[in-house]
CSV table of C-alpha atoms and ligand atoms in Angstrom, one decimal:
chain,number,residue,atom,x,y,z
A,1,MET,CA,-4.8,219.6,-160.8
A,2,ALA,CA,-3.1,220.9,-157.5
A,3,ARG,CA,-0.2,219.2,-155.9
A,4,ARG,CA,0.8,219.7,-152.2
A,5,THR,CA,3.4,218.4,-149.6
A,6,VAL,CA,2.8,216.5,-146.3
A,7,ASP,CA,5.6,217.1,-144.5
A,8,ALA,CA,5.6,214.1,-142.1
A,9,ARG,CA,9.3,214.4,-141.2
A,10,GLY,CA,10.2,213.2,-137.7
A,11,SER,CA,6.7,211.8,-137.4
A,12,PHE,CA,6.4,208.7,-135.3
A,13,CYS,CA,2.7,209.2,-133.8
A,14,PRO,CA,0.3,209.2,-135.8
A,15,GLY,CA,3.1,208.9,-138.5
A,16,PRO,CA,3.5,209.4,-141.8
A,17,LEU,CA,0.6,206.9,-143.4
A,18,MET,CA,-1.8,208.5,-141.0
A,19,GLU,CA,-0.6,212.2,-141.9
A,20,LEU,CA,-1.5,210.9,-145.5
A,21,ILE,CA,-4.8,209.8,-144.8
A,22,ALA,CA,-5.8,212.8,-142.9
A,23,ALA,CA,-4.6,215.1,-145.8
A,24,MET,CA,-6.5,213.1,-148.2
A,25,LYS,CA,-9.5,214.5,-147.1
A,26,MET,CA,-8.4,218.2,-147.9
A,27,VAL,CA,-7.7,217.5,-151.6
A,28,ALA,CA,-10.0,217.0,-154.7
A,29,VAL,CA,-10.0,214.1,-157.0
A,30,GLY,CA,-6.8,214.0,-159.2
A,31,ASP,CA,-4.7,216.3,-156.9
A,32,GLU,CA,-1.2,215.0,-156.0
A,33,LEU,CA,0.3,214.5,-152.6
A,34,GLU,CA,3.9,214.3,-152.0
A,35,VAL,CA,4.5,212.7,-148.7
A,36,LEU,CA,7.8,213.5,-146.8
A,37,SER,CA,8.9,210.9,-144.4
A,38,THR,CA,12.0,209.8,-142.6
A,39,ASP,CA,10.8,206.5,-141.6
A,40,LYS,CA,11.8,204.1,-144.4
A,41,GLY,CA,8.6,201.8,-143.4
A,42,SER,CA,6.6,204.4,-145.3
A,43,ALA,CA,8.0,203.3,-148.5
A,44,SER,CA,6.2,199.9,-148.3
A,45,GLU,CA,3.3,200.9,-145.8
A,46,ILE,CA,1.9,203.7,-147.8
A,47,PRO,CA,1.7,202.0,-151.4
A,48,GLU,CA,0.0,199.1,-149.3
A,49,TRP,CA,-2.6,201.5,-148.2
A,50,LEU,CA,-3.0,203.2,-151.4
A,51,ARG,CA,-3.6,199.8,-153.1
A,52,LYS,CA,-6.2,198.9,-150.9
A,53,ALA,CA,-8.2,202.3,-150.8
A,54,ARG,CA,-7.8,202.7,-154.3
A,55,HIS,CA,-5.7,205.8,-154.8
A,56,GLU,CA,-2.7,206.0,-157.2
A,57,HIS,CA,1.0,205.6,-156.2
A,58,LEU,CA,3.1,207.6,-158.8
A,59,GLY,CA,6.5,206.9,-157.2
A,60,THR,CA,8.8,206.7,-154.3
A,61,GLU,CA,12.3,208.4,-154.2
A,62,GLU,CA,15.1,208.6,-151.1
A,63,LYS,CA,17.1,211.7,-151.0
A,64,ASP,CA,19.1,212.3,-148.1
A,65,GLY,CA,17.5,209.9,-145.7
A,66,VAL,CA,14.1,211.4,-146.6
A,67,TRP,CA,11.5,209.4,-148.5
A,68,HIS,CA,9.3,211.1,-150.9
A,69,VAL,CA,6.2,209.3,-151.9
A,70,LEU,CA,4.2,210.6,-154.7
A,71,VAL,CA,0.4,209.8,-154.8
A,72,ARG,CA,-2.7,210.8,-156.5
A,73,LYS,CA,-6.3,211.0,-155.0
A,74,ALA,CA,-8.1,208.7,-157.4
A,75,ARG,CA,-11.7,208.8,-156.3
B,1,MET,CA,3.6,244.5,-124.6
B,2,LYS,CA,0.2,242.9,-124.9
B,3,ILE,CA,0.1,239.1,-125.0
B,4,LEU,CA,-3.2,237.8,-125.9
B,5,ILE,CA,-4.0,234.1,-125.8
B,6,VAL,CA,-6.9,232.7,-127.5
B,7,GLY,CA,-8.4,229.2,-125.9
B,8,GLY,CA,-8.2,228.1,-122.1
B,9,GLY,CA,-7.6,224.5,-122.5
B,10,MET,CA,-4.4,222.5,-121.6
B,11,GLY,CA,-2.0,224.6,-124.1
B,12,GLY,CA,-3.7,228.2,-123.1
B,13,THR,CA,-3.6,227.7,-119.7
B,14,ILE,CA,-0.3,226.3,-119.0
B,15,LEU,CA,1.0,229.1,-121.3
B,16,ALA,CA,-0.7,231.9,-119.8
B,17,ASN,CA,0.4,230.6,-116.2
B,18,ASN,CA,4.2,229.8,-117.5
B,19,LEU,CA,4.4,233.6,-118.8
B,20,ALA,CA,2.5,235.1,-115.7
B,21,ARG,CA,5.4,233.6,-113.8
B,22,ARG,CA,8.2,234.3,-115.9
B,23,LEU,CA,7.0,238.3,-116.4
B,24,ALA,CA,5.9,238.7,-112.9
B,25,SER,CA,7.7,242.0,-112.6
B,26,GLU,CA,6.6,243.2,-116.1
B,27,LEU,CA,3.0,242.5,-115.0
B,28,ARG,CA,3.4,244.6,-112.0
B,29,SER,CA,5.1,247.3,-113.8
B,30,GLY,CA,2.5,247.3,-116.8
B,31,LYS,CA,5.0,246.9,-119.3
B,32,ALA,CA,3.4,243.4,-120.1
B,33,ARG,CA,-0.2,242.3,-120.0
B,34,ILE,CA,-1.4,238.8,-120.5
B,35,THR,CA,-5.3,238.3,-121.6
B,36,LEU,CA,-6.8,235.0,-121.9
B,37,LEU,CA,-10.1,234.6,-123.6
B,38,SER,CA,-11.7,231.3,-123.8
B,39,ALA,CA,-15.3,229.7,-124.6
B,40,SER,CA,-16.1,228.1,-120.9
B,41,GLU,CA,-16.2,229.0,-117.1
B,42,ARG,CA,-15.0,225.4,-116.8
B,43,HIS,CA,-11.8,223.3,-117.5
B,44,MET,CA,-12.2,219.8,-118.3
B,45,TYR,CA,-9.7,217.1,-117.9
B,46,GLN,CA,-10.4,215.3,-121.0
B,47,PRO,CA,-8.6,212.0,-120.6
B,48,GLY,CA,-11.2,211.5,-117.7
B,49,LEU,CA,-13.7,211.1,-120.2
B,50,LEU,CA,-12.1,207.5,-121.1
B,51,TYR,CA,-13.1,206.6,-117.2
B,52,LEU,CA,-16.5,208.4,-117.3
B,53,ALA,CA,-17.2,206.2,-120.3
B,54,VAL,CA,-16.7,202.8,-118.2
B,55,GLY,CA,-18.0,204.1,-114.9
B,56,ARG,CA,-14.7,204.7,-113.3
B,57,MET,CA,-14.8,208.6,-113.0
B,58,THR,CA,-18.0,210.8,-112.4
B,59,PRO,CA,-18.4,213.9,-114.1
B,60,ASP,CA,-17.6,216.5,-111.4
B,61,GLU,CA,-14.3,215.1,-111.1
B,62,LEU,CA,-13.6,216.0,-114.7
B,63,TYR,CA,-13.8,219.9,-114.2
B,64,ARG,CA,-12.4,222.8,-112.3
B,65,ASP,CA,-13.3,226.5,-112.4
B,66,GLN,CA,-10.9,227.9,-114.9
B,67,ALA,CA,-10.4,231.3,-112.9
B,68,SER,CA,-8.8,229.0,-110.0
B,69,LEU,CA,-6.3,227.5,-111.9
B,70,LEU,CA,-4.9,231.0,-113.2
B,71,GLU,CA,-2.4,233.2,-111.9
B,72,HIS,CA,-4.1,236.3,-110.7
B,73,ASP,CA,-2.2,238.6,-112.9
B,74,ILE,CA,-3.9,237.4,-115.8
B,75,GLU,CA,-6.9,238.9,-117.2
B,76,PHE,CA,-9.4,236.4,-118.0
B,77,HIS,CA,-12.5,236.5,-120.0
B,78,VAL,CA,-15.2,234.0,-121.1
B,79,ASP,CA,-15.7,235.7,-124.4
B,80,PRO,CA,-15.0,233.3,-127.5
B,81,VAL,CA,-13.2,234.9,-130.3
B,82,GLU,CA,-15.1,234.9,-133.5
B,83,GLU,CA,-13.1,237.0,-135.6
B,84,PHE,CA,-9.3,236.8,-136.2
B,85,ARG,CA,-8.1,240.3,-137.7
B,86,LEU,CA,-4.5,239.4,-138.1
B,87,ASP,CA,-3.4,242.2,-140.3
B,88,ASN,CA,-4.8,244.6,-137.6
B,89,ASN,CA,-3.4,242.6,-134.7
B,90,GLU,CA,-6.8,242.1,-133.1
B,91,VAL,CA,-9.8,239.9,-132.5
B,92,ARG,CA,-13.4,240.6,-132.1
B,93,THR,CA,-15.4,238.3,-129.6
B,94,LYS,CA,-18.8,237.2,-129.3
B,95,SER,CA,-19.7,240.0,-127.0
B,96,GLY,CA,-18.5,242.3,-129.8
B,97,LYS,CA,-15.3,243.7,-127.7
B,98,VAL,CA,-12.0,244.1,-130.2
B,99,HIS,CA,-8.8,243.1,-128.4
B,100,GLY,CA,-5.6,244.2,-129.6
B,101,TYR,CA,-2.1,242.4,-129.2
B,102,ASP,CA,1.5,242.5,-129.8
B,103,ILE,CA,1.7,239.0,-129.4
B,104,LEU,CA,-1.1,236.5,-130.4
B,105,ALA,CA,-1.4,232.7,-129.4
B,106,ILE,CA,-4.0,230.4,-130.5
B,107,ALA,CA,-4.7,227.3,-128.9
B,108,THR,CA,-8.3,226.5,-129.4
B,109,GLY,CA,-8.3,222.7,-129.6
B,110,SER,CA,-10.1,220.6,-132.0
B,111,ARG,CA,-13.3,218.5,-132.2
B,112,PRO,CA,-14.7,215.1,-133.2
B,113,ALA,CA,-16.7,215.7,-136.6
B,114,PRO,CA,-19.3,212.6,-136.9
B,115,GLU,CA,-21.5,214.2,-138.8
B,116,GLU,CA,-19.0,213.7,-141.9
B,117,ILE,CA,-19.5,209.9,-141.9
B,118,PRO,CA,-23.0,208.8,-143.1
B,119,GLY,CA,-25.3,207.0,-140.5
B,120,LEU,CA,-22.4,207.7,-137.7
B,121,ALA,CA,-23.9,210.2,-135.6
B,122,GLU,CA,-27.2,208.4,-135.0
B,123,ASN,CA,-25.8,204.9,-134.8
B,124,ALA,CA,-22.5,204.9,-132.6
B,125,GLU,CA,-21.8,205.4,-129.0
B,126,GLN,CA,-18.8,208.0,-128.8
B,127,PHE,CA,-16.9,209.4,-125.3
B,128,TYR,CA,-15.0,212.4,-126.4
B,129,THR,CA,-17.7,214.8,-124.7
B,130,GLU,CA,-19.2,214.6,-121.2
B,131,GLU,CA,-22.3,213.8,-122.8
B,132,SER,CA,-21.6,210.9,-125.2
B,133,ALA,CA,-19.5,209.3,-122.6
B,134,ILE,CA,-22.3,209.4,-120.3
B,135,LYS,CA,-24.5,208.0,-123.0
B,136,MET,CA,-21.9,205.5,-123.9
B,137,PHE,CA,-21.8,204.2,-120.0
B,138,ARG,CA,-25.5,203.8,-119.8
B,139,ARG,CA,-25.8,202.1,-123.2
B,140,LEU,CA,-22.9,199.6,-121.7
B,141,GLN,CA,-24.7,199.0,-118.4
B,142,ALA,CA,-27.9,198.1,-120.2
B,143,PHE,CA,-25.8,195.8,-122.9
B,144,GLN,CA,-26.8,192.0,-122.7
B,145,GLY,CA,-24.5,191.1,-124.9
B,146,GLY,CA,-23.2,190.7,-128.7
B,147,ARG,CA,-20.8,192.3,-130.7
B,148,ILE,CA,-19.0,195.5,-129.9
B,149,VAL,CA,-16.8,197.0,-132.9
B,150,ILE,CA,-14.6,200.2,-132.4
B,151,ALA,CA,-14.2,202.0,-135.7
B,152,MET,CA,-12.5,205.4,-136.3
B,153,GLY,CA,-11.4,208.2,-138.5
B,154,VAL,CA,-8.2,210.2,-138.5
B,155,PRO,CA,-7.0,212.5,-137.6
B,156,HIS,CA,-8.1,212.2,-133.8
B,157,LYS,CA,-7.0,213.7,-130.6
B,158,CYS,CA,-5.2,211.1,-128.1
B,159,PRO,CA,-3.9,208.5,-130.6
B,160,MET,CA,-3.7,205.9,-127.7
B,161,ALA,CA,-7.4,206.2,-126.8
B,162,PRO,CA,-8.2,203.4,-129.2
B,163,LEU,CA,-6.3,200.5,-127.5
B,164,GLU,CA,-7.1,202.2,-124.4
B,165,ILE,CA,-10.7,202.0,-124.6
B,166,ILE,CA,-10.9,198.3,-126.3
B,167,PHE,CA,-8.7,197.3,-123.1
B,168,MET,CA,-10.9,199.1,-120.8
B,169,LEU,CA,-14.0,197.5,-122.1
B,170,HIS,CA,-12.4,194.1,-122.0
B,171,ASP,CA,-12.1,194.7,-118.5
B,172,TYR,CA,-15.4,196.3,-117.8
B,173,PHE,CA,-17.2,193.1,-119.2
B,174,LYS,CA,-14.9,191.0,-117.3
B,175,ASP,CA,-15.8,192.4,-114.0
B,176,ARG,CA,-19.5,192.3,-114.9
B,177,GLY,CA,-18.9,188.5,-115.6
B,178,MET,CA,-20.2,189.1,-119.1
B,179,LEU,CA,-16.9,188.1,-121.3
B,180,ASP,CA,-18.7,184.9,-122.7
B,181,LYS,CA,-21.8,186.8,-123.9
B,182,VAL,CA,-19.6,190.1,-125.4
B,183,LYS,CA,-17.6,189.9,-128.8
B,184,LEU,CA,-14.9,192.8,-129.0
B,185,HIS,CA,-13.9,193.6,-132.4
B,186,TYR,CA,-11.1,196.2,-133.0
B,187,THR,CA,-10.5,198.0,-136.4
B,188,TYR,CA,-7.8,200.4,-137.0
B,189,PRO,CA,-6.7,202.7,-140.1
B,190,ILE,CA,-3.1,201.5,-141.0
B,191,GLY,CA,-1.9,198.1,-141.3
B,192,ARG,CA,-1.1,197.1,-137.5
B,193,VAL,CA,-3.2,197.7,-134.4
B,194,HIS,CA,-1.1,200.7,-133.8
B,195,THR,CA,0.6,203.4,-135.2
B,196,LEU,CA,3.4,202.8,-132.9
B,197,GLU,CA,5.4,199.4,-134.1
B,198,ASN,CA,6.3,198.4,-130.6
B,199,VAL,CA,3.2,199.2,-129.1
B,200,ALA,CA,1.5,197.2,-131.9
B,201,LYS,CA,3.9,194.4,-131.2
B,202,TRP,CA,2.5,193.9,-127.5
B,203,ALA,CA,-1.0,194.7,-128.1
B,204,ALA,CA,-1.8,192.2,-130.9
B,205,PRO,CA,-0.7,189.2,-129.3
B,206,GLU,CA,-2.5,190.8,-126.0
B,207,MET,CA,-5.7,191.1,-128.1
B,208,ASP,CA,-5.3,187.3,-129.4
B,209,ARG,CA,-4.9,186.3,-125.8
B,210,LEU,CA,-7.9,188.2,-124.6
B,211,GLY,CA,-10.2,187.0,-127.4
B,212,ILE,CA,-10.3,190.5,-129.0
B,213,THR,CA,-10.5,190.3,-132.6
B,214,TYR,CA,-9.2,192.9,-135.2
B,215,GLU,CA,-9.0,194.1,-138.8
B,216,THR,CA,-6.5,196.6,-140.1
B,217,LEU,CA,-6.6,199.0,-143.0
B,218,PHE,CA,-9.8,200.1,-141.7
B,219,ASN,CA,-11.0,203.5,-142.1
B,220,LEU,CA,-14.6,204.6,-141.6
B,221,LYS,CA,-16.7,205.3,-144.5
B,222,GLU,CA,-20.3,204.8,-143.4
B,223,VAL,CA,-22.7,203.2,-141.1
B,224,ASP,CA,-25.8,201.3,-142.0
B,225,GLY,CA,-28.0,201.5,-139.1
B,226,ALA,CA,-30.7,199.3,-140.5
B,227,LYS,CA,-28.3,196.6,-141.3
B,228,LYS,CA,-26.2,197.2,-138.6
B,229,VAL,CA,-22.8,197.3,-140.4
B,230,VAL,CA,-20.2,199.6,-140.7
B,231,ARG,CA,-18.0,200.0,-143.9
B,232,SER,CA,-14.7,201.2,-144.5
B,233,GLU,CA,-12.7,203.2,-147.5
B,234,GLU,CA,-10.8,199.8,-148.0
B,235,GLY,CA,-13.8,198.0,-149.2
B,236,GLY,CA,-14.3,196.2,-145.7
B,237,GLU,CA,-17.7,195.8,-144.0
B,238,THR,CA,-18.4,194.3,-140.5
B,239,PRO,CA,-21.5,193.9,-138.4
B,240,TYR,CA,-22.0,195.1,-135.3
B,241,ASP,CA,-24.5,195.2,-132.2
B,242,LEU,CA,-22.8,198.0,-130.7
B,243,LEU,CA,-20.6,200.4,-132.4
B,244,ILE,CA,-18.0,202.6,-130.6
B,245,THR,CA,-16.4,205.4,-132.7
B,246,ILE,CA,-13.9,208.0,-132.3
B,247,PRO,CA,-14.5,210.1,-135.6
B,248,ALA,CA,-12.1,211.9,-137.4
B,249,HIS,CA,-11.5,215.5,-136.2
B,250,ARG,CA,-11.2,218.9,-137.2
B,251,GLY,CA,-10.1,222.2,-135.7
B,252,MET,CA,-12.7,225.0,-134.4
B,253,GLU,CA,-15.1,226.3,-136.9
B,254,VAL,CA,-13.8,230.0,-135.8
B,255,ILE,CA,-10.4,228.7,-137.1
B,256,GLU,CA,-12.0,227.7,-140.4
B,257,LYS,CA,-14.4,230.4,-140.9
B,258,ASN,CA,-11.4,233.0,-140.5
B,259,GLY,CA,-9.7,231.1,-143.3
B,260,LEU,CA,-6.7,230.5,-140.7
B,261,GLY,CA,-6.3,226.8,-141.9
B,262,GLN,CA,-8.4,224.1,-143.8
B,263,ARG,CA,-10.4,221.9,-141.7
B,264,GLY,CA,-9.3,224.1,-138.9
B,265,TRP,CA,-5.3,223.1,-138.7
B,266,ILE,CA,-3.3,225.9,-138.8
B,267,PRO,CA,0.1,225.9,-140.8
B,268,THR,CA,2.6,225.9,-138.3
B,269,HIS,CA,6.5,226.5,-138.1
B,270,ARG,CA,7.6,223.0,-136.6
B,271,HIS,CA,10.2,224.5,-134.5
B,272,LYS,CA,9.3,228.1,-133.9
B,273,LEU,CA,5.5,227.1,-133.4
B,274,THR,CA,4.5,230.4,-135.4
B,275,MET,CA,1.8,230.5,-137.8
B,276,GLU,CA,3.0,230.3,-141.2
B,277,GLY,CA,3.7,233.6,-142.7
B,278,ARG,CA,2.9,235.5,-139.7
B,279,ASN,CA,5.9,236.4,-136.9
B,280,ASN,CA,3.7,237.4,-134.0
B,281,VAL,CA,1.1,234.7,-134.1
B,282,TYR,CA,2.0,231.4,-132.2
B,283,VAL,CA,0.0,228.2,-132.5
B,284,LEU,CA,0.0,225.4,-130.0
B,285,GLY,CA,-1.9,222.1,-129.0
B,286,ASP,CA,-4.2,220.2,-131.1
B,287,THR,CA,-5.1,223.4,-133.7
B,288,THR,CA,-1.6,223.0,-135.3
B,289,ASN,CA,-1.0,221.0,-138.1
B,290,LEU,CA,2.3,219.7,-137.2
B,291,PRO,CA,2.5,215.9,-137.7
B,292,ILE,CA,2.9,215.0,-133.9
B,293,SER,CA,0.2,213.5,-131.7
B,294,LYS,CA,-3.0,215.7,-130.7
B,295,ALA,CA,-2.4,215.2,-127.1
B,296,GLY,CA,-2.0,217.1,-123.8
B,297,SER,CA,1.6,216.4,-123.4
B,298,THR,CA,2.1,218.0,-126.7
B,299,ALA,CA,0.3,221.2,-125.8
B,300,HIS,CA,2.0,221.1,-122.4
B,301,PHE,CA,5.5,220.6,-124.1
B,302,GLU,CA,4.8,223.6,-126.4
B,303,ALA,CA,3.4,225.7,-124.3
B,304,GLU,CA,6.7,225.6,-122.0
B,305,THR,CA,8.7,226.2,-125.0
B,306,LEU,CA,6.3,229.4,-126.1
B,307,GLY,CA,6.4,230.7,-122.4
B,308,GLU,CA,10.2,230.9,-122.4
B,309,ASN,CA,10.2,232.3,-125.9
B,310,ILE,CA,7.6,234.8,-125.6
B,311,ALA,CA,9.1,235.6,-121.8
B,312,ALA,CA,12.4,236.1,-124.0
B,313,ILE,CA,10.9,238.3,-126.4
B,314,VAL,CA,9.6,240.7,-123.8
B,315,LYS,CA,12.9,240.5,-121.8
B,316,LEU,CA,15.5,240.2,-124.7
B,317,GLY,CA,13.8,241.0,-128.1
B,318,ALA,CA,14.0,237.6,-129.1
B,319,PRO,CA,13.0,233.9,-128.8
B,320,VAL,CA,15.6,231.5,-127.0
B,321,ARG,CA,14.9,227.9,-128.0
B,322,ASP,CA,13.3,225.5,-130.5
B,323,TYR,CA,10.5,223.1,-130.1
B,324,ASP,CA,12.0,219.9,-130.4
B,325,GLY,CA,8.6,217.9,-131.1
B,326,LYS,CA,8.3,216.3,-127.7
B,327,VAL,CA,5.5,214.3,-126.9
B,328,PHE,CA,4.8,212.0,-123.9
B,329,CYS,CA,1.7,209.5,-123.7
B,330,PHE,CA,0.6,207.1,-121.0
B,331,ILE,CA,-1.1,204.0,-122.5
B,332,GLU,CA,-3.6,202.3,-120.4
B,333,ALA,CA,-3.4,198.7,-121.3
B,334,GLY,CA,-6.6,197.7,-119.2
B,335,LYS,CA,-7.9,198.6,-115.8
B,336,ASP,CA,-4.5,198.0,-113.7
B,337,ARG,CA,-1.6,198.2,-116.0
B,338,ALA,CA,-0.2,200.5,-118.4
B,339,THR,CA,2.7,201.5,-120.3
B,340,TYR,CA,4.1,205.0,-121.7
B,341,ALA,CA,5.7,206.3,-125.0
B,342,SER,CA,7.8,209.2,-125.1
B,343,PHE,CA,9.7,210.5,-128.3
B,344,ASP,CA,10.6,213.5,-130.5
B,345,TYR,CA,11.4,214.5,-134.0
B,346,GLN,CA,14.6,213.0,-133.9
B,347,ASN,CA,14.1,210.2,-131.5
B,348,PRO,CA,11.3,207.3,-131.7
B,349,PRO,CA,9.5,206.2,-128.9
B,350,GLN,CA,10.4,202.9,-127.1
B,351,PRO,CA,7.5,201.8,-125.4
B,352,LYS,CA,8.0,198.8,-122.8
B,353,ALA,CA,5.6,196.0,-122.0
B,354,PRO,CA,3.0,197.4,-119.6
B,355,THR,CA,3.2,197.3,-115.9
B,356,ARG,CA,1.0,198.0,-112.6
B,357,ALA,CA,3.4,200.5,-111.6
B,358,VAL,CA,2.9,202.7,-114.9
B,359,HIS,CA,-1.0,202.3,-114.3
B,360,TRP,CA,-0.8,203.8,-110.6
B,361,PHE,CA,1.5,206.6,-112.2
B,362,LYS,CA,-1.3,207.4,-114.4
B,363,VAL,CA,-4.0,207.2,-111.7
B,364,ALA,CA,-1.7,209.6,-109.8
B,365,TYR,CA,-1.5,211.9,-112.9
B,366,ASN,CA,-5.3,212.1,-113.3
B,367,LYS,CA,-5.0,214.0,-109.8
B,368,LEU,CA,-2.0,215.6,-110.7
B,369,TYR,CA,-3.2,217.4,-113.8
B,370,TRP,CA,-4.7,220.3,-112.1
B,371,ALA,CA,-1.1,221.0,-110.5
B,372,SER,CA,0.1,220.6,-114.0
B,373,ALA,CA,-2.3,223.2,-115.6
B,374,ARG,CA,-1.4,225.7,-113.1
B,375,GLY,CA,2.3,225.1,-114.2
B,376,LEU,CA,3.5,223.7,-111.2
B,377,LEU,CA,4.5,220.4,-112.9
C,1,FAD,C1,-11.2,210.9,-124.2
C,1,FAD,C2,-10.2,211.5,-124.3
C,1,FAD,C3,-8.7,211.0,-123.8
C,1,FAD,C4,-7.5,211.7,-123.8
C,1,FAD,N1,-6.5,211.4,-123.1
C,1,FAD,C5,-5.1,211.8,-123.2
C,1,FAD,C6,-4.1,211.3,-122.5
C,1,FAD,O1,-4.3,210.2,-122.0
C,1,FAD,N2,-3.1,212.2,-122.7
C,1,FAD,C7,-2.9,213.2,-123.3
C,1,FAD,O2,-1.8,213.8,-123.2
C,1,FAD,N3,-4.1,213.8,-124.0
C,1,FAD,C8,-4.9,213.0,-124.0
C,1,FAD,N4,-6.4,213.8,-124.8
C,1,FAD,C9,-5.9,215.0,-125.5
C,1,FAD,C10,-5.8,215.9,-124.8
C,1,FAD,O3,-7.0,216.4,-123.8
C,1,FAD,C11,-5.8,217.1,-125.8
C,1,FAD,O4,-4.7,217.0,-126.8
C,1,FAD,C12,-5.6,218.5,-125.2
C,1,FAD,O5,-6.7,219.0,-124.3
C,1,FAD,C13,-5.5,219.4,-126.2
C,1,FAD,O6,-5.0,221.0,-125.5
C,1,FAD,P1,-5.7,222.3,-126.3
C,1,FAD,O7,-5.0,223.3,-125.8
C,1,FAD,O8,-5.0,222.2,-127.8
C,1,FAD,O9,-7.0,222.0,-126.6
C,1,FAD,P2,-8.4,222.0,-125.5
C,1,FAD,O10,-7.4,221.6,-124.4
C,1,FAD,O11,-9.2,221.1,-125.9
C,1,FAD,O12,-8.7,223.6,-125.3
C,1,FAD,C14,-9.4,224.4,-126.1
C,1,FAD,C15,-9.8,225.7,-125.7
C,1,FAD,O13,-10.0,226.6,-126.3
C,1,FAD,C16,-11.5,227.2,-126.2
C,1,FAD,N5,-12.0,227.6,-127.5
C,1,FAD,C17,-12.8,226.9,-128.3
C,1,FAD,N6,-13.0,228.0,-129.1
C,1,FAD,C18,-12.8,229.0,-128.8
C,1,FAD,C19,-12.8,230.4,-129.2
C,1,FAD,N7,-13.7,230.4,-130.4
C,1,FAD,N8,-12.4,231.6,-128.4
C,1,FAD,C20,-11.8,231.2,-127.4
C,1,FAD,N9,-11.5,230.1,-126.8
C,1,FAD,C21,-12.3,229.1,-127.4
C,1,FAD,C22,-12.0,226.0,-125.5
C,1,FAD,O14,-13.3,226.3,-124.6
C,1,FAD,C23,-11.1,225.4,-124.7
C,1,FAD,O15,-10.7,226.2,-123.4
C,1,FAD,C24,-7.5,213.1,-124.5
C,1,FAD,C25,-8.7,213.5,-125.0
C,1,FAD,C26,-9.8,212.8,-125.1
C,1,FAD,C27,-11.2,213.3,-125.5
């Protein structure tokens, strides 16, 4: 298992969720991705997509205005 | 100082011209040299493809000779790079020539990859190349009615194009007096109709008003041409009579083959625009891995930053400023109204409702582009 960071800080267009969807194409099933976002909408938007697309949401944490959303590619 | 620029599209052309002006005396005295390598002798105004697909521009209007856009002190060759030998500060081209450099800038752009989605290339129309846009136009002209679905993958260049094409299609069929026979259905990868929240806020009610239906959280997975349905990663399925797609993009194959970046996206420093781990290699335009729009304006603002910085390296020995993430995009909201979004890493966009004035500004820009590529705007 590998973990990689998707640095989407300061991303408005395409935005953190789009960056995550694109990054999912570059990792293997079982790998983890940590999305960094300065947009608090990501905290709800990313888990909503993960549920629908059947990937795992491992947790969300806010540190100094940056949301860290940890996910695992499940299929 | 040998400066080598690879890619003669939006980013590479503006950077080459910007540098040639800043370094005019150094180029004359032989202290600096600028070489541009590209894959085509013609330069395409890609945003024109959107108009081509609905019959509002013709192919000849999209092109200029690349050489005619360049300052004459720039050495220009149509000879695509096949091998990047970054450890030796050189590249090898298709013709077998080896070009050494002190500073390298890579701007090879991106390409749609329809082949990754089963059934997509055979069953969907596209408009991101000249050939496909003409094919799509002919298909639209022959269309007698039915359900048109737009579906896409990410990332793709020009994040505004999905909305633009759906509104343009609406006006196209309205002009043909066919709106009663055509059903337009829009799908989008995330939970609203556009990634910019304010844009989504005016676009969704606008679609409701025009009778355009939509479905969100829809990322292309496969197309079943026999059943005429398109399926999403999220488990959605929707039928079509005519499917129009913007496939997920990759960077160019040469980038992947040389191991410069997975799927052709080169890891790039968000402020310095250097390739990660290399301090004499710069990256601009679509081929960066930066989390910002793959758009001409992004390439343009990056090129201006790099022009200033590379000239400063020649003259002062160090760069002078950071790239701030600036992007500016027009958004066509039909055939006669438009708006725009302007933002950077720190400041979110605040797009307003579309107006006719902004549309005419965009129409003017379609011509002004050539002055912009020359570095005059
Ligand atoms: C339909 C459509 C609509 C668009 N609308 C807009 C819009 O309204 N606004 C906007 O800002 N942007 C828009 N864009 C996006 C914009 O065109 C691109 O983002 C922009 O051109 C990117 O610039 P670039 O320099 O990175 O790449 P490009 O302009 O694509 O240039 C890449 C260059 O690299 C060359 N090349 C490729 N391989 C090699 C090689 N191996 N060696 C040497 N050279 C090579 C190519 O020949 C080309 O000259 C649109 C794009 C499309 C397709």
